[in-house]
CSV table of C-alpha atoms in Angstrom, one decimal:
chain,number,residue,atom,x,y,z
A,1043,MET,CA,22.7,25.5,-43.3
A,1044,ALA,CA,19.5,26.0,-45.1
A,1045,ARG,CA,15.9,24.0,-44.0
A,1046,PRO,CA,14.6,21.6,-46.1
A,1047,PHE,CA,11.6,23.0,-48.3
A,1048,ASP,CA,9.4,20.2,-46.1
A,1049,ASP,CA,10.4,20.9,-42.7
A,1050,PRO,CA,7.6,21.7,-40.8
A,1051,THR,CA,9.5,23.5,-38.2
A,1052,PRO,CA,7.9,26.5,-37.0
A,1053,GLY,CA,9.6,29.6,-38.2
A,1054,TRP,CA,10.9,30.9,-34.7
A,1055,LEU,CA,12.9,27.5,-34.2
A,1056,SER,CA,14.3,28.3,-37.7
A,1057,ASP,CA,18.0,28.6,-35.8
A,1058,TYR,CA,17.8,25.5,-34.2
A,1059,ALA,CA,20.8,23.3,-34.6
A,1060,GLN,CA,21.1,19.5,-34.7
A,1061,ILE,CA,21.8,17.2,-31.2
A,1062,GLU,CA,24.2,14.8,-31.3
A,1063,ALA,CA,24.4,11.7,-29.1
A,1064,ASP,CA,26.7,9.1,-28.5
A,1065,ILE,CA,25.3,5.8,-29.0
A,1066,GLY,CA,27.6,4.4,-26.9
A,1067,GLN,CA,27.8,6.8,-24.3
A,1068,MET,CA,24.0,6.0,-24.3
A,1069,ALA,CA,24.8,2.6,-23.5
A,1070,GLU,CA,27.1,3.1,-20.9
A,1071,PHE,CA,24.5,6.0,-19.3
A,1072,ALA,CA,21.6,3.4,-18.8
A,1073,ALA,CA,24.4,0.5,-17.1
A,1074,VAL,CA,25.4,3.3,-15.0
A,1075,LEU,CA,21.6,4.6,-13.9
A,1076,ARG,CA,20.6,1.5,-13.8
A,1077,SER,CA,22.9,0.2,-11.2
A,1078,GLU,CA,22.1,3.5,-9.2
A,1079,VAL,CA,18.7,2.7,-9.3
A,1080,VAL,CA,19.1,-0.7,-8.3
A,1081,ASP,CA,22.8,-0.4,-5.3
A,1082,ASN,CA,21.7,3.2,-4.0
A,1083,TYR,CA,18.2,4.9,-4.7
A,1084,ALA,CA,16.2,1.4,-4.6
A,1085,PRO,CA,16.7,0.6,-1.0
A,1086,ARG,CA,17.1,4.0,0.1
A,1087,ALA,CA,13.6,4.4,-1.1
A,1088,LEU,CA,12.3,1.4,0.8
A,1089,HIS,CA,13.4,3.0,4.2
A,1090,VAL,CA,11.7,6.7,3.3
A,1091,SER,CA,8.7,4.8,2.4
A,1092,ASP,CA,8.6,3.2,5.7
A,1093,GLU,CA,9.2,6.4,7.8
A,1094,LEU,CA,6.6,8.2,6.0
A,1095,ALA,CA,4.4,5.4,6.7
A,1096,ALA,CA,4.6,6.6,10.5
A,1097,GLU,CA,1.0,7.7,11.2
A,1098,LEU,CA,0.5,10.6,14.2
A,1099,PRO,CA,-2.0,10.1,16.2
A,1100,ASP,CA,-5.3,12.0,16.0
A,1101,PRO,CA,-5.0,15.2,17.5
A,1102,PRO,CA,-8.4,16.4,20.1
A,1103,ALA,CA,-11.1,18.1,18.0
A,1104,SER,CA,-11.2,21.0,20.6
A,1105,PHE,CA,-7.5,21.6,18.5
A,1106,PRO,CA,-8.6,22.3,15.2
A,1107,GLU,CA,-5.1,24.3,14.1
A,1108,LEU,CA,-3.7,21.3,14.9
A,1109,ALA,CA,-5.6,18.9,13.0
A,1110,ASN,CA,-5.9,20.9,10.1
A,1111,PHE,CA,-1.5,20.8,10.7
A,1112,ALA,CA,-2.1,17.0,11.1
A,1113,ARG,CA,-4.2,16.7,7.4
A,1114,THR,CA,-1.9,18.5,5.8
A,1115,HIS,CA,1.5,17.1,7.4
A,1116,ARG,CA,-0.5,13.4,6.3
A,1117,ASP,CA,-1.1,14.7,2.9
A,1118,SER,CA,2.6,16.1,2.7
A,1119,GLN,CA,3.8,12.3,3.6
A,1120,LEU,CA,1.6,10.8,0.7
A,1121,ASN,CA,2.5,13.3,-2.3
A,1122,THR,CA,6.7,12.8,-0.7
A,1123,SER,CA,5.9,8.9,-1.0
A,1124,ASP,CA,4.5,9.4,-4.4
A,1125,LEU,CA,7.5,11.2,-5.6
A,1126,VAL,CA,10.1,9.1,-4.5
A,1127,TYR,CA,8.3,6.4,-5.5
A,1128,PHE,CA,7.9,7.7,-9.5
A,1129,TYR,CA,11.1,9.4,-9.4
A,1130,GLN,CA,12.5,5.4,-9.3
A,1131,GLU,CA,10.1,4.7,-11.9
A,1132,ALA,CA,10.6,7.3,-14.1
A,1133,THR,CA,14.5,6.9,-13.7
A,1134,TRP,CA,14.6,3.2,-14.5
A,1135,GLY,CA,12.6,4.2,-17.5
A,1136,LEU,CA,15.3,6.1,-18.7
A,1137,ALA,CA,17.6,4.0,-18.1
A,1138,THR,CA,15.2,1.5,-20.3
A,1139,ALA,CA,14.6,3.6,-23.2
A,1140,ALA,CA,18.3,5.1,-23.3
A,1141,SER,CA,19.6,0.9,-23.4
A,1142,ASP,CA,17.1,0.1,-26.3
A,1143,ILE,CA,18.1,3.5,-28.4
A,1144,SER,CA,21.4,2.6,-28.2
A,1145,ALA,CA,21.3,-1.1,-28.6
A,1146,ARG,CA,18.9,-0.6,-31.9
A,1147,TYR,CA,21.4,2.4,-33.5
A,1148,GLY,CA,24.6,0.8,-31.9
A,1149,GLU,CA,25.7,-0.1,-35.0
A,1150,ALA,CA,23.6,2.0,-37.3
A,1151,ASP,CA,25.3,5.6,-38.3
A,1152,ALA,CA,22.5,7.2,-35.0
A,1153,PHE,CA,22.7,10.6,-36.9
A,1154,SER,CA,21.3,9.7,-39.9
A,1155,ALA,CA,19.6,6.3,-38.3
A,1156,ALA,CA,17.5,8.0,-35.2
A,1157,ARG,CA,14.5,10.1,-35.3
A,1158,VAL,CA,13.1,11.9,-32.4
A,1159,SER,CA,10.1,10.6,-32.9
A,1160,GLU,CA,11.6,7.1,-32.1
A,1161,VAL,CA,13.4,8.2,-29.0
A,1162,GLU,CA,10.1,9.7,-28.2
A,1163,ASP,CA,8.7,6.1,-28.9
A,1164,ALA,CA,11.1,4.8,-26.9
A,1165,LEU,CA,10.6,7.1,-23.9
A,1166,ASP,CA,7.0,6.5,-24.0
A,1167,ARG,CA,7.2,2.7,-23.3
A,1168,THR,CA,9.1,3.6,-20.3
A,1169,ALA,CA,7.4,5.3,-16.4
A,1170,ALA,CA,9.6,7.9,-17.4
A,1171,ALA,CA,7.1,9.1,-20.0
A,1172,LYS,CA,3.7,9.7,-18.0
A,1173,PRO,CA,3.9,12.1,-14.8
A,1174,PRO,CA,2.0,10.6,-11.9
A,1175,PRO,CA,-1.6,11.9,-12.3
A,1176,THR,CA,-2.0,14.5,-9.8
A,1177,GLU,CA,-5.7,15.0,-7.8
A,1178,ALA,CA,-7.4,18.4,-7.9
């Protein structure tokens, strides 16, 4: 199949193939993903967050290696806690986007109605679109 004249796709992607999506399966995927977040991930994430909140006692100032370890350990605890939280938010966002797309195009011929930009817009409205800010 030849590319249309007005196709802005770069030449190095000229042999790309269409991606087909089953809208009914997308709705089922969204429901299962939401259930997994609510029933399995969220309760365990709270437990992990509580465990990560435990602070180590301050090491003696005369032991700089241990002080450096304690600082690095605390940074790792905070980073892990952030990742646990953002994973839950992103997973929920992905389920929300899949549900939105399936609801919007469930009655239409999805292969001709849905556009990549609309899927991207659905993801942009969720936490799945933006990774957490990194500290420099």
